[in-house]
Short mmCIF file of C-alpha atoms and ligand atoms in Angstrom, two decimals:
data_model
loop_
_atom_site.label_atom_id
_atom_site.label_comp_id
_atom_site.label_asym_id
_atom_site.label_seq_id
_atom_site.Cartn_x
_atom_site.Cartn_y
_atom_site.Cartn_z
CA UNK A 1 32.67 7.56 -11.78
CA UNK A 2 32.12 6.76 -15.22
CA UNK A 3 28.59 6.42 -17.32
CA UNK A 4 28.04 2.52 -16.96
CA UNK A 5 28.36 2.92 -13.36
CA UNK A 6 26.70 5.99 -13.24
CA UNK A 7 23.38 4.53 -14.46
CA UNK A 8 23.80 1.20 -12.10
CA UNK A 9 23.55 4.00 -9.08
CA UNK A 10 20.02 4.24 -7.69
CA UNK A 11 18.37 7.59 -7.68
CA UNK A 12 17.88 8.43 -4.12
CA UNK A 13 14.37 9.19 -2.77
CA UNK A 14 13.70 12.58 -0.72
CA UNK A 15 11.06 14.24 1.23
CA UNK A 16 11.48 17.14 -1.53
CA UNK A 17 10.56 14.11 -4.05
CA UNK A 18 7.24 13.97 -1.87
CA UNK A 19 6.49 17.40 -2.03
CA UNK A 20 6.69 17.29 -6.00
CA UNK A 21 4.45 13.96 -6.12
CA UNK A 22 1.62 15.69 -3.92
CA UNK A 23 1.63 18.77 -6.47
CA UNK A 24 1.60 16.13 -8.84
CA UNK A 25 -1.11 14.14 -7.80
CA UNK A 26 -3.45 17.03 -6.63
CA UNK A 27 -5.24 17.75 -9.66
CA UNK A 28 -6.52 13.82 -9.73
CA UNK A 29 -6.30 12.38 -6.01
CA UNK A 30 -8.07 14.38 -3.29
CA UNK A 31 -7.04 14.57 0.30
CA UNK A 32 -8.42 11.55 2.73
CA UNK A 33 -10.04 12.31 6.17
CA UNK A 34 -8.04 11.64 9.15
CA UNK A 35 -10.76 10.97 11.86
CA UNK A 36 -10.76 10.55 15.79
CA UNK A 37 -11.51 6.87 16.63
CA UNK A 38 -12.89 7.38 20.24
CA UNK A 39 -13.35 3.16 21.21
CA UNK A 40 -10.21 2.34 19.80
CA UNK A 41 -8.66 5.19 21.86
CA UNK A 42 -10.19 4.32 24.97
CA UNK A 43 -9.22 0.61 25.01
CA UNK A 44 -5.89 1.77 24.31
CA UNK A 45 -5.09 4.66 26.27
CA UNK A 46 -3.36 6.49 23.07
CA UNK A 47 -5.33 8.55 21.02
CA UNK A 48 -6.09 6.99 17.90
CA UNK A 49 -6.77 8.50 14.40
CA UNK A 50 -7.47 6.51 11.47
CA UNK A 51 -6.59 7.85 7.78
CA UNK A 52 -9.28 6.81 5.70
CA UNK A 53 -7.31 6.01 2.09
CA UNK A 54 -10.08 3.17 1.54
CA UNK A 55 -12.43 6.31 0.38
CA UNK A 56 -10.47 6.86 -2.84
CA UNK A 57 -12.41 6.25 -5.96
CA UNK A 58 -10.14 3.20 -6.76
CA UNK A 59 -10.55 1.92 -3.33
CA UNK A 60 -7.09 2.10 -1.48
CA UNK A 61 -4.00 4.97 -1.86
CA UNK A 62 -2.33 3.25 -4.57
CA UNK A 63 -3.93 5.48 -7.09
CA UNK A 64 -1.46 8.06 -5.55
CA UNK A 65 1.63 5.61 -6.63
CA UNK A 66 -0.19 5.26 -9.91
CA UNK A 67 -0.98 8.77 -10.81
CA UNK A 68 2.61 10.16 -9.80
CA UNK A 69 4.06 7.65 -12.11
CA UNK A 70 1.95 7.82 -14.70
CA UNK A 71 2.41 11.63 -15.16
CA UNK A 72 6.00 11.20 -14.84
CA UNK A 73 6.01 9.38 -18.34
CA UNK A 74 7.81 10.96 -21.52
CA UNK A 75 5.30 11.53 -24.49
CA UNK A 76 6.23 8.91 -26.20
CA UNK A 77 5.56 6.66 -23.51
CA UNK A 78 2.19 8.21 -22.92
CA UNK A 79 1.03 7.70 -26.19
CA UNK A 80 2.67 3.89 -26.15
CA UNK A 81 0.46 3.18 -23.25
CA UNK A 82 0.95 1.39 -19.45
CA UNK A 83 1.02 -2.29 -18.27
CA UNK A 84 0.86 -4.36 -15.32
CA UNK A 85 0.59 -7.37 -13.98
CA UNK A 86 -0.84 -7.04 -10.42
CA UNK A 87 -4.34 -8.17 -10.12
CA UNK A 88 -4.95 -6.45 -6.79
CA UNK A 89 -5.32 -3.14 -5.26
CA UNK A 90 -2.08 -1.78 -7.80
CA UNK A 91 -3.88 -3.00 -11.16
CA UNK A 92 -7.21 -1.22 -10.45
CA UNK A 93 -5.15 1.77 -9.34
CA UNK A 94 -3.20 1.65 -12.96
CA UNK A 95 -6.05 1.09 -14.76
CA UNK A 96 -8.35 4.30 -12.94
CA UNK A 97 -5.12 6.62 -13.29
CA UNK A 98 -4.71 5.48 -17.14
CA UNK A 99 -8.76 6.11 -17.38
CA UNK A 100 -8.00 9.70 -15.89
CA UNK A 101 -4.94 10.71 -17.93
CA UNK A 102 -6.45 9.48 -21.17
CA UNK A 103 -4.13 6.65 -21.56
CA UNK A 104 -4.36 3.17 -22.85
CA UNK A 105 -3.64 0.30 -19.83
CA UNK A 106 -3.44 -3.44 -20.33
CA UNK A 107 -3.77 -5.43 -16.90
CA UNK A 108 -2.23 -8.97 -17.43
CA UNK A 109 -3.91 -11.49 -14.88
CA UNK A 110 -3.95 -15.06 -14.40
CA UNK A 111 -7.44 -17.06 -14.50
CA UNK A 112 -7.22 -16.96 -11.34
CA UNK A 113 -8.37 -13.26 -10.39
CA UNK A 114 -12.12 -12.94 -9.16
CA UNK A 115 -14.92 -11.72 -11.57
CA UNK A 116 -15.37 -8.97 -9.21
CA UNK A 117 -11.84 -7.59 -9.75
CA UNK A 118 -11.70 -8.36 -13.55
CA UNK A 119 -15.13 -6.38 -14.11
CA UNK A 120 -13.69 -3.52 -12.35
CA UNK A 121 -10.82 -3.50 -14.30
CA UNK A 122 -12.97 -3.56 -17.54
CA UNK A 123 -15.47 -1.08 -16.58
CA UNK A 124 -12.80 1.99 -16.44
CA UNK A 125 -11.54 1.55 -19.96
CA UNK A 126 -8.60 -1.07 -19.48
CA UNK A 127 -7.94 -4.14 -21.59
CA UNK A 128 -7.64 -7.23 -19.45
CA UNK A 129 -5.54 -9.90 -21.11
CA UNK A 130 -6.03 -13.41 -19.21
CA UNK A 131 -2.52 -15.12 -19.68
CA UNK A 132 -2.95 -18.80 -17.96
CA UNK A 133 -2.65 -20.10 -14.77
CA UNK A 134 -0.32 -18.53 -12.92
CA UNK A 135 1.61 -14.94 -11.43
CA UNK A 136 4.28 -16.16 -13.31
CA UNK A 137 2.59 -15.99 -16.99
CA UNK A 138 0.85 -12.88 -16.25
CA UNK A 139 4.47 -11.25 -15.53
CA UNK A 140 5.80 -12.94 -18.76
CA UNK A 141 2.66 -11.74 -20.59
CA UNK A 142 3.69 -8.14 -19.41
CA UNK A 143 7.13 -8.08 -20.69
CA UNK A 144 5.95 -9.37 -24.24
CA UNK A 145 3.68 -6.21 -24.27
CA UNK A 146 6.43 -4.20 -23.29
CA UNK A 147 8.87 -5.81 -26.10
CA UNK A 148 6.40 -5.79 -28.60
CA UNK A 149 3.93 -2.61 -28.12
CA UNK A 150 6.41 -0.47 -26.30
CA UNK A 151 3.99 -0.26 -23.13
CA UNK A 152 5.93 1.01 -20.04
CA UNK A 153 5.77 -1.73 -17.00
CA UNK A 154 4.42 0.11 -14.26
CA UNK A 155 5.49 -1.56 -10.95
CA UNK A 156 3.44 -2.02 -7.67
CA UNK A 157 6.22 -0.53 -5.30
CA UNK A 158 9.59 -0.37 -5.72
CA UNK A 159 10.07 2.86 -7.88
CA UNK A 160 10.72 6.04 -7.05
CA UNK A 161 7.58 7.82 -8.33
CA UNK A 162 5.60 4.93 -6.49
CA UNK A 163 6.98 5.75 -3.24
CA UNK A 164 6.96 9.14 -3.45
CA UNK A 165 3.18 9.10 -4.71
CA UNK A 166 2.36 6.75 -1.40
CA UNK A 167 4.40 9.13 0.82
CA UNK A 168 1.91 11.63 0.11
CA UNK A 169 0.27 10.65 2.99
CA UNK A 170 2.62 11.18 5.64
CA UNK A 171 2.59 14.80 4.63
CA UNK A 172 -1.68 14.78 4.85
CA UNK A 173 -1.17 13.53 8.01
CA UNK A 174 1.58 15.89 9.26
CA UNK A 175 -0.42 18.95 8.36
CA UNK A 176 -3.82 17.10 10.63
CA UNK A 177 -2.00 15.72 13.40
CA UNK A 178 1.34 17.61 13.56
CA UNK A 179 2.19 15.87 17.08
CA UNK A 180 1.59 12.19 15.45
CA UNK A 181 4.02 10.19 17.79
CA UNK A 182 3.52 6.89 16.07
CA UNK A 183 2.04 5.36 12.35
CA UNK A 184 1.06 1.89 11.63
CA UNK A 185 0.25 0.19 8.81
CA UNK A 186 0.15 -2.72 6.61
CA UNK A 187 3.51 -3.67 5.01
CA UNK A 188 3.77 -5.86 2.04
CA UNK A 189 6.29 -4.87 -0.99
CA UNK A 190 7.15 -1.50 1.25
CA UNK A 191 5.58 1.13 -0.78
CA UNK A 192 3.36 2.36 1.34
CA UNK A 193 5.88 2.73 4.55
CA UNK A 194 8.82 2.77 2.30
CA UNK A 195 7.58 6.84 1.58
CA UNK A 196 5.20 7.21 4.57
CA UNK A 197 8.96 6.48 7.25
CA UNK A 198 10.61 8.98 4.94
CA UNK A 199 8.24 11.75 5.52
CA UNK A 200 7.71 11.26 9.48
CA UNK A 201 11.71 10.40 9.81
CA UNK A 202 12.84 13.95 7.90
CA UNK A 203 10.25 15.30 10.26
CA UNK A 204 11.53 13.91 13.56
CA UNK A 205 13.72 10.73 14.33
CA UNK A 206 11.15 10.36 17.46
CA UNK A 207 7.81 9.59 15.08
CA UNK A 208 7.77 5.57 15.29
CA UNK A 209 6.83 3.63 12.13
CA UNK A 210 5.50 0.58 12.41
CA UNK A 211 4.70 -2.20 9.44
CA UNK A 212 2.47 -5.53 9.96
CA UNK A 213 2.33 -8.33 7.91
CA UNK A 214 0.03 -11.54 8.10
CA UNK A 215 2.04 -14.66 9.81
CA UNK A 216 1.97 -16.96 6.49
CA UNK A 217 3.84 -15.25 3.70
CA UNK A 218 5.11 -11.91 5.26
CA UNK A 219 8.33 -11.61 2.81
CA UNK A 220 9.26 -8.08 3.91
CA UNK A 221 9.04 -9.09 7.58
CA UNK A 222 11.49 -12.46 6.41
CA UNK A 223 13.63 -10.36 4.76
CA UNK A 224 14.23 -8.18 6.86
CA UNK A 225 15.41 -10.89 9.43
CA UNK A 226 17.66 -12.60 6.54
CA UNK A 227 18.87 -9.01 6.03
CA UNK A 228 18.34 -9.70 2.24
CA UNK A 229 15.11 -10.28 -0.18
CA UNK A 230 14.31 -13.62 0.41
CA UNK A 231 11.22 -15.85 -1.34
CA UNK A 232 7.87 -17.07 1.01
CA UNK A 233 5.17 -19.51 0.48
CA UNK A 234 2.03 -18.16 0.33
CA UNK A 235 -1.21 -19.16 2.02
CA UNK A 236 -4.49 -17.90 1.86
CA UNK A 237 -4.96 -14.83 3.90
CA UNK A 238 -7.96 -11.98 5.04
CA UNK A 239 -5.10 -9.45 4.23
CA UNK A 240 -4.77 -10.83 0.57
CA UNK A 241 -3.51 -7.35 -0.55
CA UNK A 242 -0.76 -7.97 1.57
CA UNK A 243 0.61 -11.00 -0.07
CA UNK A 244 3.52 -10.95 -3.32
CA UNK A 245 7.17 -11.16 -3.17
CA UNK A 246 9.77 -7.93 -2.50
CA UNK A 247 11.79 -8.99 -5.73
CA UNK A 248 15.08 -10.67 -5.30
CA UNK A 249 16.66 -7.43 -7.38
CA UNK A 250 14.78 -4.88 -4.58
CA UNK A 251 16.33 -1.48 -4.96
CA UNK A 252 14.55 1.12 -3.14
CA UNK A 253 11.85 -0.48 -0.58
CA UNK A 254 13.81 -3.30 1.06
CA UNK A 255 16.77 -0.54 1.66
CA UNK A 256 14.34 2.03 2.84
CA UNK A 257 11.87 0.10 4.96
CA UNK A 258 15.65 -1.55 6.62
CA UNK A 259 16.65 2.19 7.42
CA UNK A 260 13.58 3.74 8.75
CA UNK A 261 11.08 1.14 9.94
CA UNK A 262 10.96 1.19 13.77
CA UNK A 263 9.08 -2.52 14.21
CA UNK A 264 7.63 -5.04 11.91
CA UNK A 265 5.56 -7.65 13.35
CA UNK A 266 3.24 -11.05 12.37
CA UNK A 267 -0.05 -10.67 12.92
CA UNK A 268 -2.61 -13.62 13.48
CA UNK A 269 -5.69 -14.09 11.17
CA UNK A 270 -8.36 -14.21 13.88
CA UNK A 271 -6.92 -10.36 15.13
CA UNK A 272 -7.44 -9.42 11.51
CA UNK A 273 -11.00 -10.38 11.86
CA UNK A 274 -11.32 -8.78 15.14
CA UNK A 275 -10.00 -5.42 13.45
CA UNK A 276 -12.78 -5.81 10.57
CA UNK A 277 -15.59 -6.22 13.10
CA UNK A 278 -14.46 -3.38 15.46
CA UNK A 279 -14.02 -1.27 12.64
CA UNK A 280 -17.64 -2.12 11.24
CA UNK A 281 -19.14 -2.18 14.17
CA UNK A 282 -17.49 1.41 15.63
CA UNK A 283 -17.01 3.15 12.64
CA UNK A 284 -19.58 1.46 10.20
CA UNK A 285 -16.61 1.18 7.47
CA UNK A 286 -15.84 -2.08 5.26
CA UNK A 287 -12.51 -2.40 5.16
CA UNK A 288 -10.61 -5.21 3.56
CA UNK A 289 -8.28 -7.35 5.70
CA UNK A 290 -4.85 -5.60 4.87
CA UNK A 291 -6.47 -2.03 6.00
CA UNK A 292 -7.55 -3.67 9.47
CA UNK A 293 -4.54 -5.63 10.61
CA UNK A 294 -3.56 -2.33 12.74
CA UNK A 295 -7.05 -2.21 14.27
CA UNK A 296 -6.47 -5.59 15.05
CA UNK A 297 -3.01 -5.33 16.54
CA UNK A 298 -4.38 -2.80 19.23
CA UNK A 299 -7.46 -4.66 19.87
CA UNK A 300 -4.90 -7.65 21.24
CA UNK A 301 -2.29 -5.80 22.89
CA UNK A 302 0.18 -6.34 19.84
CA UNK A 303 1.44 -2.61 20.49
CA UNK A 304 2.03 -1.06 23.41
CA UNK A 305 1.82 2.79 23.93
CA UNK A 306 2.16 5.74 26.29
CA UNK A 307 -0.75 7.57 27.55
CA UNK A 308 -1.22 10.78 25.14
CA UNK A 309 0.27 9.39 22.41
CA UNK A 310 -0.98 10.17 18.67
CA UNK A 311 -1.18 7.37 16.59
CA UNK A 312 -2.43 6.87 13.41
CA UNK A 313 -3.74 3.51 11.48
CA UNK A 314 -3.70 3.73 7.73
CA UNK A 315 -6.90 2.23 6.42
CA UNK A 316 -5.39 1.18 3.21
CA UNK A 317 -8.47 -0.03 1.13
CA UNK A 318 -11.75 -1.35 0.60
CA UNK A 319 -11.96 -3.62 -2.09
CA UNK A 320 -13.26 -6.77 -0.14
CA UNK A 321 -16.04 -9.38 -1.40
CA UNK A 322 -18.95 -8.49 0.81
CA UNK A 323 -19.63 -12.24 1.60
CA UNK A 324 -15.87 -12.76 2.76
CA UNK A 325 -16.42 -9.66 4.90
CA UNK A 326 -19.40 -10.87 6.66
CA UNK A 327 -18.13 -14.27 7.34
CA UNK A 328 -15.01 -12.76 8.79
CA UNK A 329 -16.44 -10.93 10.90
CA UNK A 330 -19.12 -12.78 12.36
CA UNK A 331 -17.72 -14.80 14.69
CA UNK A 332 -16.45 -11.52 16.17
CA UNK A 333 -18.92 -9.10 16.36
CA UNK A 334 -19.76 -9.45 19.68
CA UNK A 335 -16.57 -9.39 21.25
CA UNK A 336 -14.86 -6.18 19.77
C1 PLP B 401 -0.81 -2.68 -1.39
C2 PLP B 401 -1.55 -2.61 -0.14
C3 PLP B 401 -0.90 -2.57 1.12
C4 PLP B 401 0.60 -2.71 1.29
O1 PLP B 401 1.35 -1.78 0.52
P1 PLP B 401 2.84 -2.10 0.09
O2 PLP B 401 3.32 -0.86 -0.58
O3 PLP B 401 2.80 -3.28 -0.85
O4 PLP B 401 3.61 -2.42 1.34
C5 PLP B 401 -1.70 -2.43 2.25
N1 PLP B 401 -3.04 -2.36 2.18
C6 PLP B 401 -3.69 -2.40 1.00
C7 PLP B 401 -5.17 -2.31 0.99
C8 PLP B 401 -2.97 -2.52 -0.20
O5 PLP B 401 -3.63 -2.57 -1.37
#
């Protein structure tokens, strides 16, 4: 094989990869709580754990991703400084890892992106440049940075350090729950799963992964019918963190999430809602919609399991308007 083709192969991602983000990461990220959810469990007949990654300091696990990758960075890159364009749960997660490592971040977002995002972005250090209307110009706005400051574009999922830094919790929850039979959680560009069905596959071909997506906009769950990345309309949606294309050029996440996913499956709003009231009212948590669509999809029957299973639900993140949360959940509270 020579050099130009060389470079145009993929590094492949291992459990050993894993191993070295969690070392990584350590120092900065501290192990979540995996806790015993006893209602959920009895209405289910499995025995269900939740994995609390809403209780990092950024608010969901991608500050994993975002540490890993940022301490995989040459010198030069350090000192050049780290860019973005997601306005979500990925930019905040940038921005707190670049506050930690003593690193200068930029978060490009459109006008668009709430006041309550954009002040947390501000208050840990980053700069947040507003670049017009849409996704689109915030992406373009990115590049330019990267062109013209020599920041380093740090992507919300498919890269190997990402992955690896999310798959860090498949091995938390390994050394809790070493019988886990099954894990479910919310799947939008595939990072999360992507290193979470490497971990629990390595460890036994019999641990079922399961990803769900809201019904409008799920372009994972399309993809993975069309058997290639394919574009979706978006709507608005309670799991907003689960919205965002895969990427038509998809190199790592769409291949991995194809090979090791057991089940992906659409999930209505109103079961979203459902999960967000059972989990305030049971656990006294506020989750955000994307961390509750599993809490849903047992509350309705979406899964099926055997008696004495172990199953865990990631709860992803937190970072939910308070007044969205308790008009979701209203209509619901009684019920769940
Ligand atoms: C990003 C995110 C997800 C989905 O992760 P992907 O790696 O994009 O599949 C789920 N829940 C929350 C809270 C998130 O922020």
């Amino acid at each position: 094989m020579n050099d130009e083709m060389q470079a145009l192969v993929k590094p492949k991602i291992t459990v050993h990869d894993i191993w070295k983000a969690r070392k990584t990461i350590t120092p900065y990220v501290h192990k979540t709580p995996l806790v015993y959810a006893p209602s959920l469990s009895q209405k289910s007949g499995a025995k269900i754990y939740l994995k609390y990654e809403h209780l990092h300091l950024s608010g969901a696990f991608k500050l994993r991703g975002a540490i890993n990758a940022l301490c995989h960075l040459s010198e030069k890159q350090k000192a050049q400084g780290v860019t973005t364009f997601s306005t979500g749960n990925h930019g905040i997660a940038v921005a707190m890892a670049a506050q930690q490592l003593g690193m200068k971040a930029t978060i490009c977002v459109s006008n668009h992106v709430p006041k309550s995002k954009s002040d947390f972005i501000q208050s840990l250090g980053a700069e947040l440049k507003l670049t017009g209307a849409s996704q689109d110009d915030a992406e373009a706005a990115c590049y330019q940075l990267e062109r013209d400051k020599g920041m380093t574009i740090i992507p919300p999922f498919d890269h190997p350090e990402i992955i690896a830094g999310q798959g860090t919790i498949g091995l938390e929850i390994l050394e809790d729950l070493p019988d886990v039979s099954c894990v479910i959680a919310g799947l939008s560009g595939g990072g999360l799963l992507s290193g979470i069905s490497l971990v629990m596959k390595q460890t036994s071909p019999n641990i079922r992964t399961i990803g769900l997506s809201m019904e409008k906009g799920a372009a994972m769950y399309e993809s993975l019918h069309a058997n290639h990345p394919v574009t979706v309309n978006e709507s608005p949606t309670l799991a907003d963190s689960l919205l965002g294309g895969i990427g038509q050029e998809n190199h790592y996440t769409f291949p991995i999430i194809q090979k090791n996913l057991d089940e992906a499956l659409l999930i209505p709003e109103a079961t979203i809602a459902k999960g967000m009231a059972h989990l305030f009212a049971h656990q006294h948590i506020i989750v955000e919609g994307a961390a509750a669509i599993s809490t849903g999809a047992v509350l309705d029957h979406y899964l099926t399991f055997n008696p004495g299973d172990h199953v865990v639900l990631i709860i992803s993140g937190c970072n939910v308007d308070l007044n969205a949360h308790a008009s979701a959940i209203r209509p619901y509270l009684d019920q769940v």
